[in-house]
Coordinates of C-alpha atoms and ligand atoms in Angstrom, one line a residue:
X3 CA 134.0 -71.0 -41.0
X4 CA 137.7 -71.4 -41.4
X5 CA 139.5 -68.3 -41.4
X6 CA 141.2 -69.2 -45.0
X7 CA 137.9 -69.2 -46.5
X8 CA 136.4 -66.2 -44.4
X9 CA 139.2 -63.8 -45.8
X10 CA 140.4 -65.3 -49.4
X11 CA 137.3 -64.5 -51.6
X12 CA 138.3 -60.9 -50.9
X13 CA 140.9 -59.3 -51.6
X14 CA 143.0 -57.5 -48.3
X15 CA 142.4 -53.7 -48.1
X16 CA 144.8 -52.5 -50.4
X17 CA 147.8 -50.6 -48.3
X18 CA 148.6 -48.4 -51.0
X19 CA 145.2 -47.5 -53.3
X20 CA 145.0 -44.1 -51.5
X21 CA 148.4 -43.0 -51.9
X22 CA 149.2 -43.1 -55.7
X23 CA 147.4 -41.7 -58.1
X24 CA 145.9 -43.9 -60.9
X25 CA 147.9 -44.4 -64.1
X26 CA 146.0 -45.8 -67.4
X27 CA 147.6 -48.8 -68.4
X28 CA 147.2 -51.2 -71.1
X29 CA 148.4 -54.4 -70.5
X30 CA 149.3 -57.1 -73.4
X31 CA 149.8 -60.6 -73.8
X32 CA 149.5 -63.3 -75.9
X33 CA 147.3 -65.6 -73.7
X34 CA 145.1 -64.9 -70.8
X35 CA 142.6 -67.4 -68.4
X36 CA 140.2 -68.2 -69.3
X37 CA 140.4 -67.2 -72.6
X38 CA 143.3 -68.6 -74.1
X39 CA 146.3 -70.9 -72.4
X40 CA 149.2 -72.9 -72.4
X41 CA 151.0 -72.2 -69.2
X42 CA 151.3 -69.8 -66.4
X43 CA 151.8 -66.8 -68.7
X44 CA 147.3 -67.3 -69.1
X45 CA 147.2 -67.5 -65.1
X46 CA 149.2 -64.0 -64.5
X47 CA 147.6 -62.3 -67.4
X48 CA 144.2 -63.0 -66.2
X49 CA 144.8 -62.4 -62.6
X50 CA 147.4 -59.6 -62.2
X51 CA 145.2 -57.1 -64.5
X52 CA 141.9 -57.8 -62.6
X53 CA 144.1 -57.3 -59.1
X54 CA 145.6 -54.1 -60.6
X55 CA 142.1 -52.8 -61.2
X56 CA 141.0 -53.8 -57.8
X57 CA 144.5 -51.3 -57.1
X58 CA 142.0 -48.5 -58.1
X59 CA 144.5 -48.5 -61.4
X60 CA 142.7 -48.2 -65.0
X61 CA 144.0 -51.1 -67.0
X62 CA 143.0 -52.7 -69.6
X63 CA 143.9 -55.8 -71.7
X64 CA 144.5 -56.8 -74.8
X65 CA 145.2 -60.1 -76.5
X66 CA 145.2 -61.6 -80.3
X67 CA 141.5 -62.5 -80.8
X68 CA 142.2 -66.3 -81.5
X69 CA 139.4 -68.3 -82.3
X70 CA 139.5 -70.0 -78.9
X71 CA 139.3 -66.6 -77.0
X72 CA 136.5 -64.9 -79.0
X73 CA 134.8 -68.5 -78.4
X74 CA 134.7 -67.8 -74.5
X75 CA 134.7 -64.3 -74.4
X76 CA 131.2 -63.6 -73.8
X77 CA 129.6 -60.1 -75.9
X78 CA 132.1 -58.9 -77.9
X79 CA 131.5 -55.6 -80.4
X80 CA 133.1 -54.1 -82.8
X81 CA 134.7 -50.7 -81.8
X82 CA 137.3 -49.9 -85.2
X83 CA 139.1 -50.9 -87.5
X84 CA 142.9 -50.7 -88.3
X85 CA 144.9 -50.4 -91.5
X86 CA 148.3 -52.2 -90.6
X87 CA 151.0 -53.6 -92.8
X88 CA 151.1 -57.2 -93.3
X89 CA 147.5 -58.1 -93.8
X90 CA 145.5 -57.9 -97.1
X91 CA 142.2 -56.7 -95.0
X92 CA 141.5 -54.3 -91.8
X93 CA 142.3 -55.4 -88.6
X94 CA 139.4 -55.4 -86.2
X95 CA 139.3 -54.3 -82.7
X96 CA 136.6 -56.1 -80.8
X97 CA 135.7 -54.8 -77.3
X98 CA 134.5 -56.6 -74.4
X99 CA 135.3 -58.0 -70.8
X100 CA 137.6 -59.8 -69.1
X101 CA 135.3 -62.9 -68.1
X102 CA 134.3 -62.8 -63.7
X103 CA 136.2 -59.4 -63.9
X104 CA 135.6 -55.2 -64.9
X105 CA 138.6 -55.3 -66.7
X106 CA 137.9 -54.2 -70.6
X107 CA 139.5 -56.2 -72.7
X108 CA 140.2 -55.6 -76.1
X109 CA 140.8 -58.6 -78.9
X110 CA 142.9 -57.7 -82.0
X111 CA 140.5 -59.6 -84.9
X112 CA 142.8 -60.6 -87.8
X113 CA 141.5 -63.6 -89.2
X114 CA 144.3 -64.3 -91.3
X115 CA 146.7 -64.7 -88.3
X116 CA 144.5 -65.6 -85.5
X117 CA 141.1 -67.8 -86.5
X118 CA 142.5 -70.7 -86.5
X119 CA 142.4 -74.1 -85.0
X120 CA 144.9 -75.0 -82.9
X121 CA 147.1 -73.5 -80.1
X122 CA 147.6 -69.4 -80.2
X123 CA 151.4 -70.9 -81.0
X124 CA 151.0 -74.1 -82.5
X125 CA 148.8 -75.8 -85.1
X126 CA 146.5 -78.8 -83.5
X127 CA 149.3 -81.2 -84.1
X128 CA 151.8 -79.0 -82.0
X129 CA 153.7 -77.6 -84.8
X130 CA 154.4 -73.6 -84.6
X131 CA 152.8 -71.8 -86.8
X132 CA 155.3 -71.0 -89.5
X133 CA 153.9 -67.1 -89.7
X134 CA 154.5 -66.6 -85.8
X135 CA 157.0 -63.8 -87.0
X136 CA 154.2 -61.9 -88.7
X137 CA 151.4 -62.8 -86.5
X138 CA 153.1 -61.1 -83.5
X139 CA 154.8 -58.4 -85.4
X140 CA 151.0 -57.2 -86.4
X141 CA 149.9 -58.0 -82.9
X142 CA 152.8 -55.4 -81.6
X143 CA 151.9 -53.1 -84.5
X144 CA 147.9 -53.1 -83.0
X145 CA 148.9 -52.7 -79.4
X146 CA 151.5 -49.8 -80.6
X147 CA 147.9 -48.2 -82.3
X148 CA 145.9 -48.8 -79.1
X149 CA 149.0 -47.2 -77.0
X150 CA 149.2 -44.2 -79.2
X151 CA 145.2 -43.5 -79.4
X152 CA 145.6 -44.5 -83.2
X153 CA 142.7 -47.1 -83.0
X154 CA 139.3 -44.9 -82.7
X155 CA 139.2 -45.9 -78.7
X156 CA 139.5 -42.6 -77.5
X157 CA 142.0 -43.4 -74.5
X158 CA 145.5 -43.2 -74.4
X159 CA 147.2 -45.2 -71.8
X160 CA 150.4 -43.4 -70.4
X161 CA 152.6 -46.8 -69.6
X162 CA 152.2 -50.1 -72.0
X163 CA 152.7 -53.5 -70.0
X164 CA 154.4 -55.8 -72.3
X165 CA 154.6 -60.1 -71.5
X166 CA 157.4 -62.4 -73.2
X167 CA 158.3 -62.2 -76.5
X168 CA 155.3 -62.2 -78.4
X169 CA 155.3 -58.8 -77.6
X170 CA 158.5 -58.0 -77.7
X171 CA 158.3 -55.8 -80.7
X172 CA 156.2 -53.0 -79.2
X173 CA 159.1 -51.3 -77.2
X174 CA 160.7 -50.6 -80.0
X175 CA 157.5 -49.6 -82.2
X176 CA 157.3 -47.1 -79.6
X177 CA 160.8 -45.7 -79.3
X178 CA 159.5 -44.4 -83.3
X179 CA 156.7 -42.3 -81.7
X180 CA 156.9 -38.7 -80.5
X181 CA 155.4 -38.7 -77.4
X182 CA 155.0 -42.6 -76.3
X183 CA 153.7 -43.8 -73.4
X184 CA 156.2 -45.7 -70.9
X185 CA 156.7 -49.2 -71.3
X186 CA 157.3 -52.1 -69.0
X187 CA 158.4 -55.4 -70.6
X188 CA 158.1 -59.0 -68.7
X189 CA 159.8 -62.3 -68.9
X190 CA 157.9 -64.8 -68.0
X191 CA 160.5 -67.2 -69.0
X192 CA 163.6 -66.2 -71.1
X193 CA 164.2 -69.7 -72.6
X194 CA 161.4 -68.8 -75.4
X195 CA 163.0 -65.5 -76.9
X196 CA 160.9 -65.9 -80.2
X197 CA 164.2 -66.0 -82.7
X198 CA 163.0 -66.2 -86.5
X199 CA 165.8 -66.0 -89.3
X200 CA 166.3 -63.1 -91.2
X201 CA 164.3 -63.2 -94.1
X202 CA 161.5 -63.1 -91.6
X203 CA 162.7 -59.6 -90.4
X204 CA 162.7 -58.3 -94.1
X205 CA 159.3 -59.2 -94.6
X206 CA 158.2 -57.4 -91.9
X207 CA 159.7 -54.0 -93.2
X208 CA 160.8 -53.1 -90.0
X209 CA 163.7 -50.7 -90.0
X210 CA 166.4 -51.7 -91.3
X211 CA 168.9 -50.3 -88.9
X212 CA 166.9 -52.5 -86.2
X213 CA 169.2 -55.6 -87.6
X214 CA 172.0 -54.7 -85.3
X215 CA 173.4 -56.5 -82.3
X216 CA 172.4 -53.2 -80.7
X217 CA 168.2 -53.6 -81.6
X218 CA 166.6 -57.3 -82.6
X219 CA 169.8 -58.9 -84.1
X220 CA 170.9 -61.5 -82.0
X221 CA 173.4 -64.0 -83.6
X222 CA 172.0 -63.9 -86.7
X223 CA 168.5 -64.2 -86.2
X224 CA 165.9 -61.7 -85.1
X225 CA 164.8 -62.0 -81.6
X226 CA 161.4 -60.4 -80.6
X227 CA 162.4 -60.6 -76.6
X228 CA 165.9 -58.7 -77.1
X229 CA 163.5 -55.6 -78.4
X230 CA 161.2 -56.0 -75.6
X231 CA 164.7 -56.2 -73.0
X232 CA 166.4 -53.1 -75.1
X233 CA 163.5 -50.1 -76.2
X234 CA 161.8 -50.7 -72.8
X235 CA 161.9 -48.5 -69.8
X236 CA 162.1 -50.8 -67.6
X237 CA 162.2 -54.8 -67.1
X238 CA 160.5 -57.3 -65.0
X239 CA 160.6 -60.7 -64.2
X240 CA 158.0 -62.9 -62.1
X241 CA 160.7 -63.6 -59.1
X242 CA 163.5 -61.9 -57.3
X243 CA 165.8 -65.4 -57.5
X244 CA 165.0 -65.9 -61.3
X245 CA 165.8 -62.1 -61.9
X246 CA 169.6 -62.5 -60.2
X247 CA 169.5 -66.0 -61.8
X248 CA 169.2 -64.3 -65.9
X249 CA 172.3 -61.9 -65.4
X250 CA 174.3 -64.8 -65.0
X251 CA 175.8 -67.4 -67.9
X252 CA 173.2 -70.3 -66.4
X253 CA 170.4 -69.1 -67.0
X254 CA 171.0 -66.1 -69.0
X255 CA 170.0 -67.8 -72.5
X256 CA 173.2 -65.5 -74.5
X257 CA 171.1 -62.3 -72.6
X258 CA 173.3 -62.1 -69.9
X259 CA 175.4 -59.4 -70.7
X260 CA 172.4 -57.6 -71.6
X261 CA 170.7 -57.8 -68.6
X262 CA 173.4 -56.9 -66.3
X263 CA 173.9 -54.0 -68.1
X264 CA 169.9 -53.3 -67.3
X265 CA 170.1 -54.4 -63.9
X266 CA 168.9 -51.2 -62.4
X267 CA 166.4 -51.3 -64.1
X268 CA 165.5 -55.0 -63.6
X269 CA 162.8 -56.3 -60.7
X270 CA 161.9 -59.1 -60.0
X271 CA 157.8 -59.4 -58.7
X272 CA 157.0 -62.7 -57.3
X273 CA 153.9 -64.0 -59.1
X274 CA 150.3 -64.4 -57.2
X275 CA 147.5 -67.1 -56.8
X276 CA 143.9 -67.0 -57.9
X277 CA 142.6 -68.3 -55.0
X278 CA 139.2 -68.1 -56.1
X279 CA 140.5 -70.6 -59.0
X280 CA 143.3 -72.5 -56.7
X281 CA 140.9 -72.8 -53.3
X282 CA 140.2 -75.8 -51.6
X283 CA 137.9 -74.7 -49.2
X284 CA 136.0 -73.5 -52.6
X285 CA 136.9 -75.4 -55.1
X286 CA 134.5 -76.9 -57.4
X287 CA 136.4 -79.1 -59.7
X288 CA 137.3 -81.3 -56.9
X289 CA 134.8 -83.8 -55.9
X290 CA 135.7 -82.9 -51.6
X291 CA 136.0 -79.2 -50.9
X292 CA 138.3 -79.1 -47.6
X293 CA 140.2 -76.4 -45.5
X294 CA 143.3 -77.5 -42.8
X295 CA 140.6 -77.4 -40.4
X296 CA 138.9 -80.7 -42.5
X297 CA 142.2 -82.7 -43.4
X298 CA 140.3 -85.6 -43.2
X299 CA 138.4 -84.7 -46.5
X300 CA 141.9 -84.3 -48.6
X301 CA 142.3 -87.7 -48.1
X302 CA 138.5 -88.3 -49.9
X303 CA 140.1 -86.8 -53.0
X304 CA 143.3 -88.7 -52.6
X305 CA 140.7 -91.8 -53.0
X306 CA 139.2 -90.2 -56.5
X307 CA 142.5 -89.4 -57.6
X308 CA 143.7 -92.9 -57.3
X309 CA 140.5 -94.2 -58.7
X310 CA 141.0 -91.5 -61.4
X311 CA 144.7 -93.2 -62.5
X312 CA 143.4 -97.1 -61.5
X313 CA 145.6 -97.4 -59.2
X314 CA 145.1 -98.9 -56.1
X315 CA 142.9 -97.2 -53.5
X316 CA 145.4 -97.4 -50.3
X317 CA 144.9 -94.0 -48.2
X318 CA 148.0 -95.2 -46.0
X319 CA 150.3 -95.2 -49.3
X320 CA 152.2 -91.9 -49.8
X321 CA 151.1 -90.4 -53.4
X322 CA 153.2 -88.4 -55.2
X323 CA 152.0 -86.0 -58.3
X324 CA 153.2 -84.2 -61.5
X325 CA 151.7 -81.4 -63.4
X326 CA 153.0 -79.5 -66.1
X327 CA 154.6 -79.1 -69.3
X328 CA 156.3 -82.2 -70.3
X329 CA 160.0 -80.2 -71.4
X330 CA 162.9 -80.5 -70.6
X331 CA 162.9 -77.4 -68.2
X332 CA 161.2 -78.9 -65.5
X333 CA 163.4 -81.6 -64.9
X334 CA 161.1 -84.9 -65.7
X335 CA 164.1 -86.7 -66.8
X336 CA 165.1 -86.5 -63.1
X337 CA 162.3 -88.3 -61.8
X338 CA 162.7 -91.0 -64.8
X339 CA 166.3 -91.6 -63.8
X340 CA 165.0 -92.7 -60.4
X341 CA 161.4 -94.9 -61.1
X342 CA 163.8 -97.6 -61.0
X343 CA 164.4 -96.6 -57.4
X344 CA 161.0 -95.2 -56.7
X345 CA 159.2 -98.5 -57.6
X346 CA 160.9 -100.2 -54.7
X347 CA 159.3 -97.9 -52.1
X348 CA 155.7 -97.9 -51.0
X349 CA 154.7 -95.3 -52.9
X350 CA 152.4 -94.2 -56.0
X351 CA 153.2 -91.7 -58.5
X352 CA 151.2 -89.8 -60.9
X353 CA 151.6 -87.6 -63.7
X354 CA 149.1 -84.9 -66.1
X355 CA 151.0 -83.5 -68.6
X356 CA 151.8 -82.9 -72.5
X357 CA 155.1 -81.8 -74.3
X358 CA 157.8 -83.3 -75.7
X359 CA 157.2 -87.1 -77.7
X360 CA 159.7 -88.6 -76.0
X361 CA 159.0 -87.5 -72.5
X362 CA 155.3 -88.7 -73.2
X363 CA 156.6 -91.9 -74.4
X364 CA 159.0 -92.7 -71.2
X365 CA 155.9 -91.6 -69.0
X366 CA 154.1 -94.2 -71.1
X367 CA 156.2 -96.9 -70.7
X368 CA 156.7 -96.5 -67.1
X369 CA 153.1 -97.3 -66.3
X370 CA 153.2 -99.7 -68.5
X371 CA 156.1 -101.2 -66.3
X372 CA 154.1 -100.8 -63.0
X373 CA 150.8 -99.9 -63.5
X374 CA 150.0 -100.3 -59.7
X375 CA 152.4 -97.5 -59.0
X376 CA 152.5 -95.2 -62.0
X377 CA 149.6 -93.3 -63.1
X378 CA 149.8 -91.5 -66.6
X379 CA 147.6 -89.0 -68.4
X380 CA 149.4 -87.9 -71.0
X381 CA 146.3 -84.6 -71.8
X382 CA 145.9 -81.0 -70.8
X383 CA 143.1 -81.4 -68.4
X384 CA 142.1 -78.3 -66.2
X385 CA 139.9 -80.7 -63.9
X386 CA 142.3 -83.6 -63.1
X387 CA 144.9 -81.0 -62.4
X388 CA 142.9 -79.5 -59.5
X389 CA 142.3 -83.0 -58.4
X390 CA 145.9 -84.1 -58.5
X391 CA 146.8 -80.7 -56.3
X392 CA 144.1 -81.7 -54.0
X393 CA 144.7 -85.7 -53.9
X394 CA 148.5 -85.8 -53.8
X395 CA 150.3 -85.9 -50.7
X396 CA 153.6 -84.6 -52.0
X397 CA 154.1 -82.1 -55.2
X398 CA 157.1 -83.1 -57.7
X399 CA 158.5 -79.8 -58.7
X400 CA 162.5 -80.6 -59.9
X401 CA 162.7 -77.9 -62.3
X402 CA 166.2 -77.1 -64.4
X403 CA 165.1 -73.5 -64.0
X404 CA 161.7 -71.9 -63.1
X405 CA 161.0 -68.2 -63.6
X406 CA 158.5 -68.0 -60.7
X407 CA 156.2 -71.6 -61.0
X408 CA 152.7 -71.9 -59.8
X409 CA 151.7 -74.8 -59.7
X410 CA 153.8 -75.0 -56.3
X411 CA 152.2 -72.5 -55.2
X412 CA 148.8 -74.1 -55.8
X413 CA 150.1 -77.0 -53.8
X414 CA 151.3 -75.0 -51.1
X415 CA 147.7 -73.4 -50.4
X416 CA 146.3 -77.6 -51.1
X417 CA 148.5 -78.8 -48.2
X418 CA 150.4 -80.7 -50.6
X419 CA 154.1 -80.0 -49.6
X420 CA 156.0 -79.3 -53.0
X421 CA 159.2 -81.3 -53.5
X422 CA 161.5 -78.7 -55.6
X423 CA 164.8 -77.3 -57.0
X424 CA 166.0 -74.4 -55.1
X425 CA 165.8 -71.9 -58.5
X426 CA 163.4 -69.3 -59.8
X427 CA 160.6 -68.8 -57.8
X428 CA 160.7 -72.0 -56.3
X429 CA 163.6 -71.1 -54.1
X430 CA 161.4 -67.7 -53.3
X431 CA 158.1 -70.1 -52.1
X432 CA 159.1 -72.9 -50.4
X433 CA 160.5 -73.0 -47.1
X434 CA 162.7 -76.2 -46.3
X435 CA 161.3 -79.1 -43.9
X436 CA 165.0 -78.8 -42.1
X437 CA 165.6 -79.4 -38.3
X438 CA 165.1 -75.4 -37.1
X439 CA 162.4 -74.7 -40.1
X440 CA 160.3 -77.5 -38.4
X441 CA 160.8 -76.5 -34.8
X442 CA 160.0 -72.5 -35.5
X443 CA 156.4 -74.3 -38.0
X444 CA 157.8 -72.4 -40.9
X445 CA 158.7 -75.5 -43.5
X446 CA 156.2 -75.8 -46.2
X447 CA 158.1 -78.7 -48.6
X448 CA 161.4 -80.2 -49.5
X449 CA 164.3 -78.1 -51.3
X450 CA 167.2 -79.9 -52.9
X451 CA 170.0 -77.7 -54.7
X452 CA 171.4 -79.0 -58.2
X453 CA 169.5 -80.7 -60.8
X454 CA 170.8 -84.4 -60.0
X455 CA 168.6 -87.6 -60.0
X456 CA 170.5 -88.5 -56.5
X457 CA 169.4 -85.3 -54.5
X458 CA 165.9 -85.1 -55.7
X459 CA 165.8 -89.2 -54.4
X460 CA 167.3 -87.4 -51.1
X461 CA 164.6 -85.1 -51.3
X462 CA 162.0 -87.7 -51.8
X463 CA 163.1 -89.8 -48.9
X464 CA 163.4 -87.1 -46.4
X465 CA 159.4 -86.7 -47.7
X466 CA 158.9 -90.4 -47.2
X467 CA 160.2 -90.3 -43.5
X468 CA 158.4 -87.3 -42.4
X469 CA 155.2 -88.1 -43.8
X470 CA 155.3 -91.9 -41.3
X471 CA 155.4 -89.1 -38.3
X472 CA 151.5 -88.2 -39.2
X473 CA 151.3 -85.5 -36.4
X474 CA 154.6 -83.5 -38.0
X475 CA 153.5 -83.7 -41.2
X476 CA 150.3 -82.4 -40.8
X477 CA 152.1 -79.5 -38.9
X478 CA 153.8 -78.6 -42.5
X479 CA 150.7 -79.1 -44.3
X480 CA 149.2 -76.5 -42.5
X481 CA 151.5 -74.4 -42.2
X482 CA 151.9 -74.8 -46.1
X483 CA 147.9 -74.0 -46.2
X484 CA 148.5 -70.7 -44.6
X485 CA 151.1 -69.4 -46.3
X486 CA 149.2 -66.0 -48.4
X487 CA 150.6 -65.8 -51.9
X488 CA 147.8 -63.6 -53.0
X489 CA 147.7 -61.4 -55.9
X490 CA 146.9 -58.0 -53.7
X491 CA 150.8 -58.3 -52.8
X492 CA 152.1 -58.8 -56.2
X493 CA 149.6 -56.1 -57.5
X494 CA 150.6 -53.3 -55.2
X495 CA 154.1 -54.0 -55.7
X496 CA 153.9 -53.5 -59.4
X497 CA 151.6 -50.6 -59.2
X498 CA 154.6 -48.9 -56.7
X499 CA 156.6 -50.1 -59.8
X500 CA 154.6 -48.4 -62.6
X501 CA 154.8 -45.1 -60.8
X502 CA 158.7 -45.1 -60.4
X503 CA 158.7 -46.1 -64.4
X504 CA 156.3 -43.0 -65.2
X505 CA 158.8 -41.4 -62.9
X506 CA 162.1 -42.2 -65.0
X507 CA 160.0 -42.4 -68.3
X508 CA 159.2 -38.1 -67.4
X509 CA 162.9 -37.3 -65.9
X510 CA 164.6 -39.0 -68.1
X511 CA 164.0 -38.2 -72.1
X512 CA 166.9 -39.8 -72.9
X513 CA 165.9 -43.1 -71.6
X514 CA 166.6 -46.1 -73.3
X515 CA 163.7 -46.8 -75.7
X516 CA 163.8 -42.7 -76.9
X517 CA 167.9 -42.8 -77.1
X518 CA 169.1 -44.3 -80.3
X519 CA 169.5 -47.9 -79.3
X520 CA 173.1 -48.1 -77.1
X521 CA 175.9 -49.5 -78.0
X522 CA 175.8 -53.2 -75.9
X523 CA 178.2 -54.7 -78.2
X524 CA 180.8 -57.0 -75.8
X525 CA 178.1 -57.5 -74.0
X526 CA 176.3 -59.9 -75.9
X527 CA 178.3 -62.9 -75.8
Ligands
LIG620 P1 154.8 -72.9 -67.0 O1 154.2 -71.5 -67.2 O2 156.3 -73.0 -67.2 O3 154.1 -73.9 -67.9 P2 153.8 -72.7 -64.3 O4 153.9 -73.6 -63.1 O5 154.1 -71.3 -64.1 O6 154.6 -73.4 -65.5 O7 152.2 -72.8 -64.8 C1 151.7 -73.9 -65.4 C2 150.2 -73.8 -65.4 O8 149.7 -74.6 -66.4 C3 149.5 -74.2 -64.1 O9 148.3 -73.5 -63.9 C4 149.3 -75.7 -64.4 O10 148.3 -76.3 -63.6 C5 148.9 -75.7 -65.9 N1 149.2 -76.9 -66.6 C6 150.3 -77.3 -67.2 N2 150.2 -78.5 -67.8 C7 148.9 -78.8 -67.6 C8 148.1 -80.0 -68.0 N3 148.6 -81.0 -68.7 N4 146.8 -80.0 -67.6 C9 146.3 -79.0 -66.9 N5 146.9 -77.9 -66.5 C10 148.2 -77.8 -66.8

């Protein structure tokens, strides 16, 4: 047995599980694998909470109960039932378990807002809801119940775990509280800041003095996220780069100023794998499991994958692949600027993905162009996306900006050396396939640094020439295979973090989210 598959079932003895105490967390989020999902938000939240548990911590999670989730949820039962504002009927909250894991989860059963068809965002024709306001507002009013042992559970958790801005409101719920438990807030990715327009903020009968530049007013609208980055104790991000990257004007979405001023206060964790989802040695949605020690097997898939698309079936041609969201973020429009260019190497290219019309439609027409070189699947697909990290040679990864990123790490660990922007948590994954990098066996991909067409082609070429030297390139695909981006790491560095949060949270009762909100303004550009 290879020694990837002899030690990646299991998680590593945990360096730290005897040392801290355990703290009672409850951790929410608006999606979670495999309930609900739409990105890498669903990975972390049903990863991180099951490797937090496995931290000796008690955490538990707790998600709308969309019609999706309570679908695959497994036995669910009914433990109480809430009286909130906003709804015309008790909310329910419906116990259970985090599918393959211990973790209890919790689902917060408001028909009304959540059994629905559709996304957990969008209606089935990818539309956003127009009640998102209110839907998340009562979502942050349950969890701020569950926190404060208001919702019949018996258990009060001493720190609240917050994800992006659909539950952004429950800092600040909690600043209204006595004795409230600490609260960490995440950004998963600050571009989507929830931002509704004022008449939404009235509905929702928040307090009034919250419309301020100094609480949820930002230009004129109410953000959910800016209550999340102001009431709470402390902030995280899912990379160390990306959390530099949001103090600045770049990337910093009009929060800048805000976050600087939070900076100590602002970590950045890198984000884990699943690798008992994203395994190769394991993996049963490919149709050739395969370790570095069985290279020969990856190229097996590379056959279905290009059977998969119709393209043809050439194991010699270098295949290049795409997964992900089709906006604007993860810089497509690069790699459309250069099919032109592409289509006169010996290459093929393909691409799984759904998002913006436009994108779709230029994906579209470019197999249409050269349908013996472009392959398109314009779908979400769970299965072809495990096939595409295990076919591909090379990974196509040119994002604008990319708060940590997985599926680069999924190629990394599918000996698929990612191609990628230096940003985010791409810059803190991929090691460059440069002169010394190659000599000391540390490269893992291709790095290029600003988002233009022509450096991503110099990127792709520098690929190209490595992979016609077979014996280097299989040198960086296994060294790319061993790289260990497990969730034990990640884990234990946020549990450190959650007892130096309890830490300030006790010292400190004038910390932010129990001060009055303070005066940022001239910070807020
Ligand atoms: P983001 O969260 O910005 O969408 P990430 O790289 O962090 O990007 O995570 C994306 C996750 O969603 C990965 O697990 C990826 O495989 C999955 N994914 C995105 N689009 C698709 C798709 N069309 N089909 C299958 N999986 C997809």
């Amino acid at each position: 047995m290879h020694w990837l598959d002899a030690c990646l079932p299991l998680p590593q003895p945990n360096r730290i599980q005897h040392l801290v105490p355990a703290v009672d967390i409850l951790f929410a989020s608006s999606e979670a694998h495999p309930l609900v999902k739409t990105g890498g938000l669903a990975d972390v939240s049903g990863s991180l909470p099951r490797a937090i548990k496995n931290a000796k911590q008690e955490i538990r999670l707790v998600l709308p109960a969309y019609r999706a989730a309570v679908a695959s949820a497994g036995s669910l039962n009914k433990v109480t039932e809430l009286d909130l504002p906003g709804t015309s009927a008790p909310v329910r909250i419906l116990q259970g378990r985090l599918p393959h894991t211990r973790v209890r989860l919790y689902l917060v059963d408001a028909p009304e807002y959540f059994d629905r068809p559709g996304g957990p965002y969008s209606n089935p024709e990818g539309n956003d809801w127009p009640d998102n306001a209110a839907r998340f507002a009562l979502f942050g009013r349950s969890v701020c119940e569950i926190a404060m042992n208001r919702a019949g559970l018996d258990w009060k958790p001493e720190l609240v775990h917050c994800n992006d801005w659909q539950t952004g409101l429950v800092p600040p719920l909690l600043s209204l509280e006595s004795e409230p438990p600490a609260s960490v807030f995440t950004i998963h990715n600050l571009a989507y800041q929830g931002l509704f327009g004022r008449a939404h903020f009235q509905a929702l009968d928040l307090p009034p003095q919250w419309w301020s530049m100094n609480a949820l007013e930002f230009h004129d609208q109410m953000s959910f996220i800016k209550g999340g980055l102001i009431f709470s104790d402390w902030i995280t991000t899912v990379s160390p780069t990306y959390a530099r990257e949001i103090q600045t004007a770049e990337f910093g979405c009009g929060l800048e100023g805000l976050l600087k001023q939070r900076s100590a206060r602002l970590t950045g964790i890198l984000n884990g794998v699943d690798y008992q989802v994203w395994n190769p040695g394991r993996d049963r949605l490919i149709p050739h499991a395969y370790t570095a020690r069985t290279l020969r097997l990856k190229l097996e898939n590379k056959t279905a994958l290009q059977e998969a698309f119709g393209l043809p079936v050439k194991t010699d041609v270098p295949l290049f692949g795409h997964v992900g969201r089709l906006v604007e973020q993860k810089g497509l429009d690069l790699i459309m600027e250069l099919i032109p260019e592409l289509v006169q190497r010996r290459l093929q290219l393909v691409f799984l993905g759904t998002g913006q019309p436009q994108l779709e439609q230029a994906l579209r027409q470019a197999h249409q162009r050269h349908p013996t070189k472009i392959g398109v699947r314009i779908a979400y697909d769970e299965q072809l996306a495990h096939l595409i990290e295990a076919g591909s040679d090379a990974f196509l990864m040119p994002s604008r900006f990319e708060p940590c990123g997985l599926n680069q790490l999924y190629s990394l660990r599918y000996g698929t050396p990612p191609i990628v922007r230096r940003t985010g948590g791409l810059a803190d994954s991929v090691v460059d396939a440069d002169g010394p990098s190659l000599y000391a066996h540390k490269a893992t991909g291709f790095v290029f640094d600003n988002a233009e067409p022509a450096e991503l082609l110099r990127a792709i070429d520098r690929a190209l020439n490595l992979y016609a030297q077979q014996r280097v390139w299989k040198d960086l695909i296994e060294t790319a295979m061993h790289e260990d981006f497990s969730w034990t790491r990640s884990a234990n560095d946020y549990v450190e973090l959650y007892q130096r949060v309890l830490e300030a949270h006790r010292k400190n009762r004038e910390s932010v989210h129990q001060a009055p909100p303070q005066d940022i303004s001239g910070v807020l550009i």
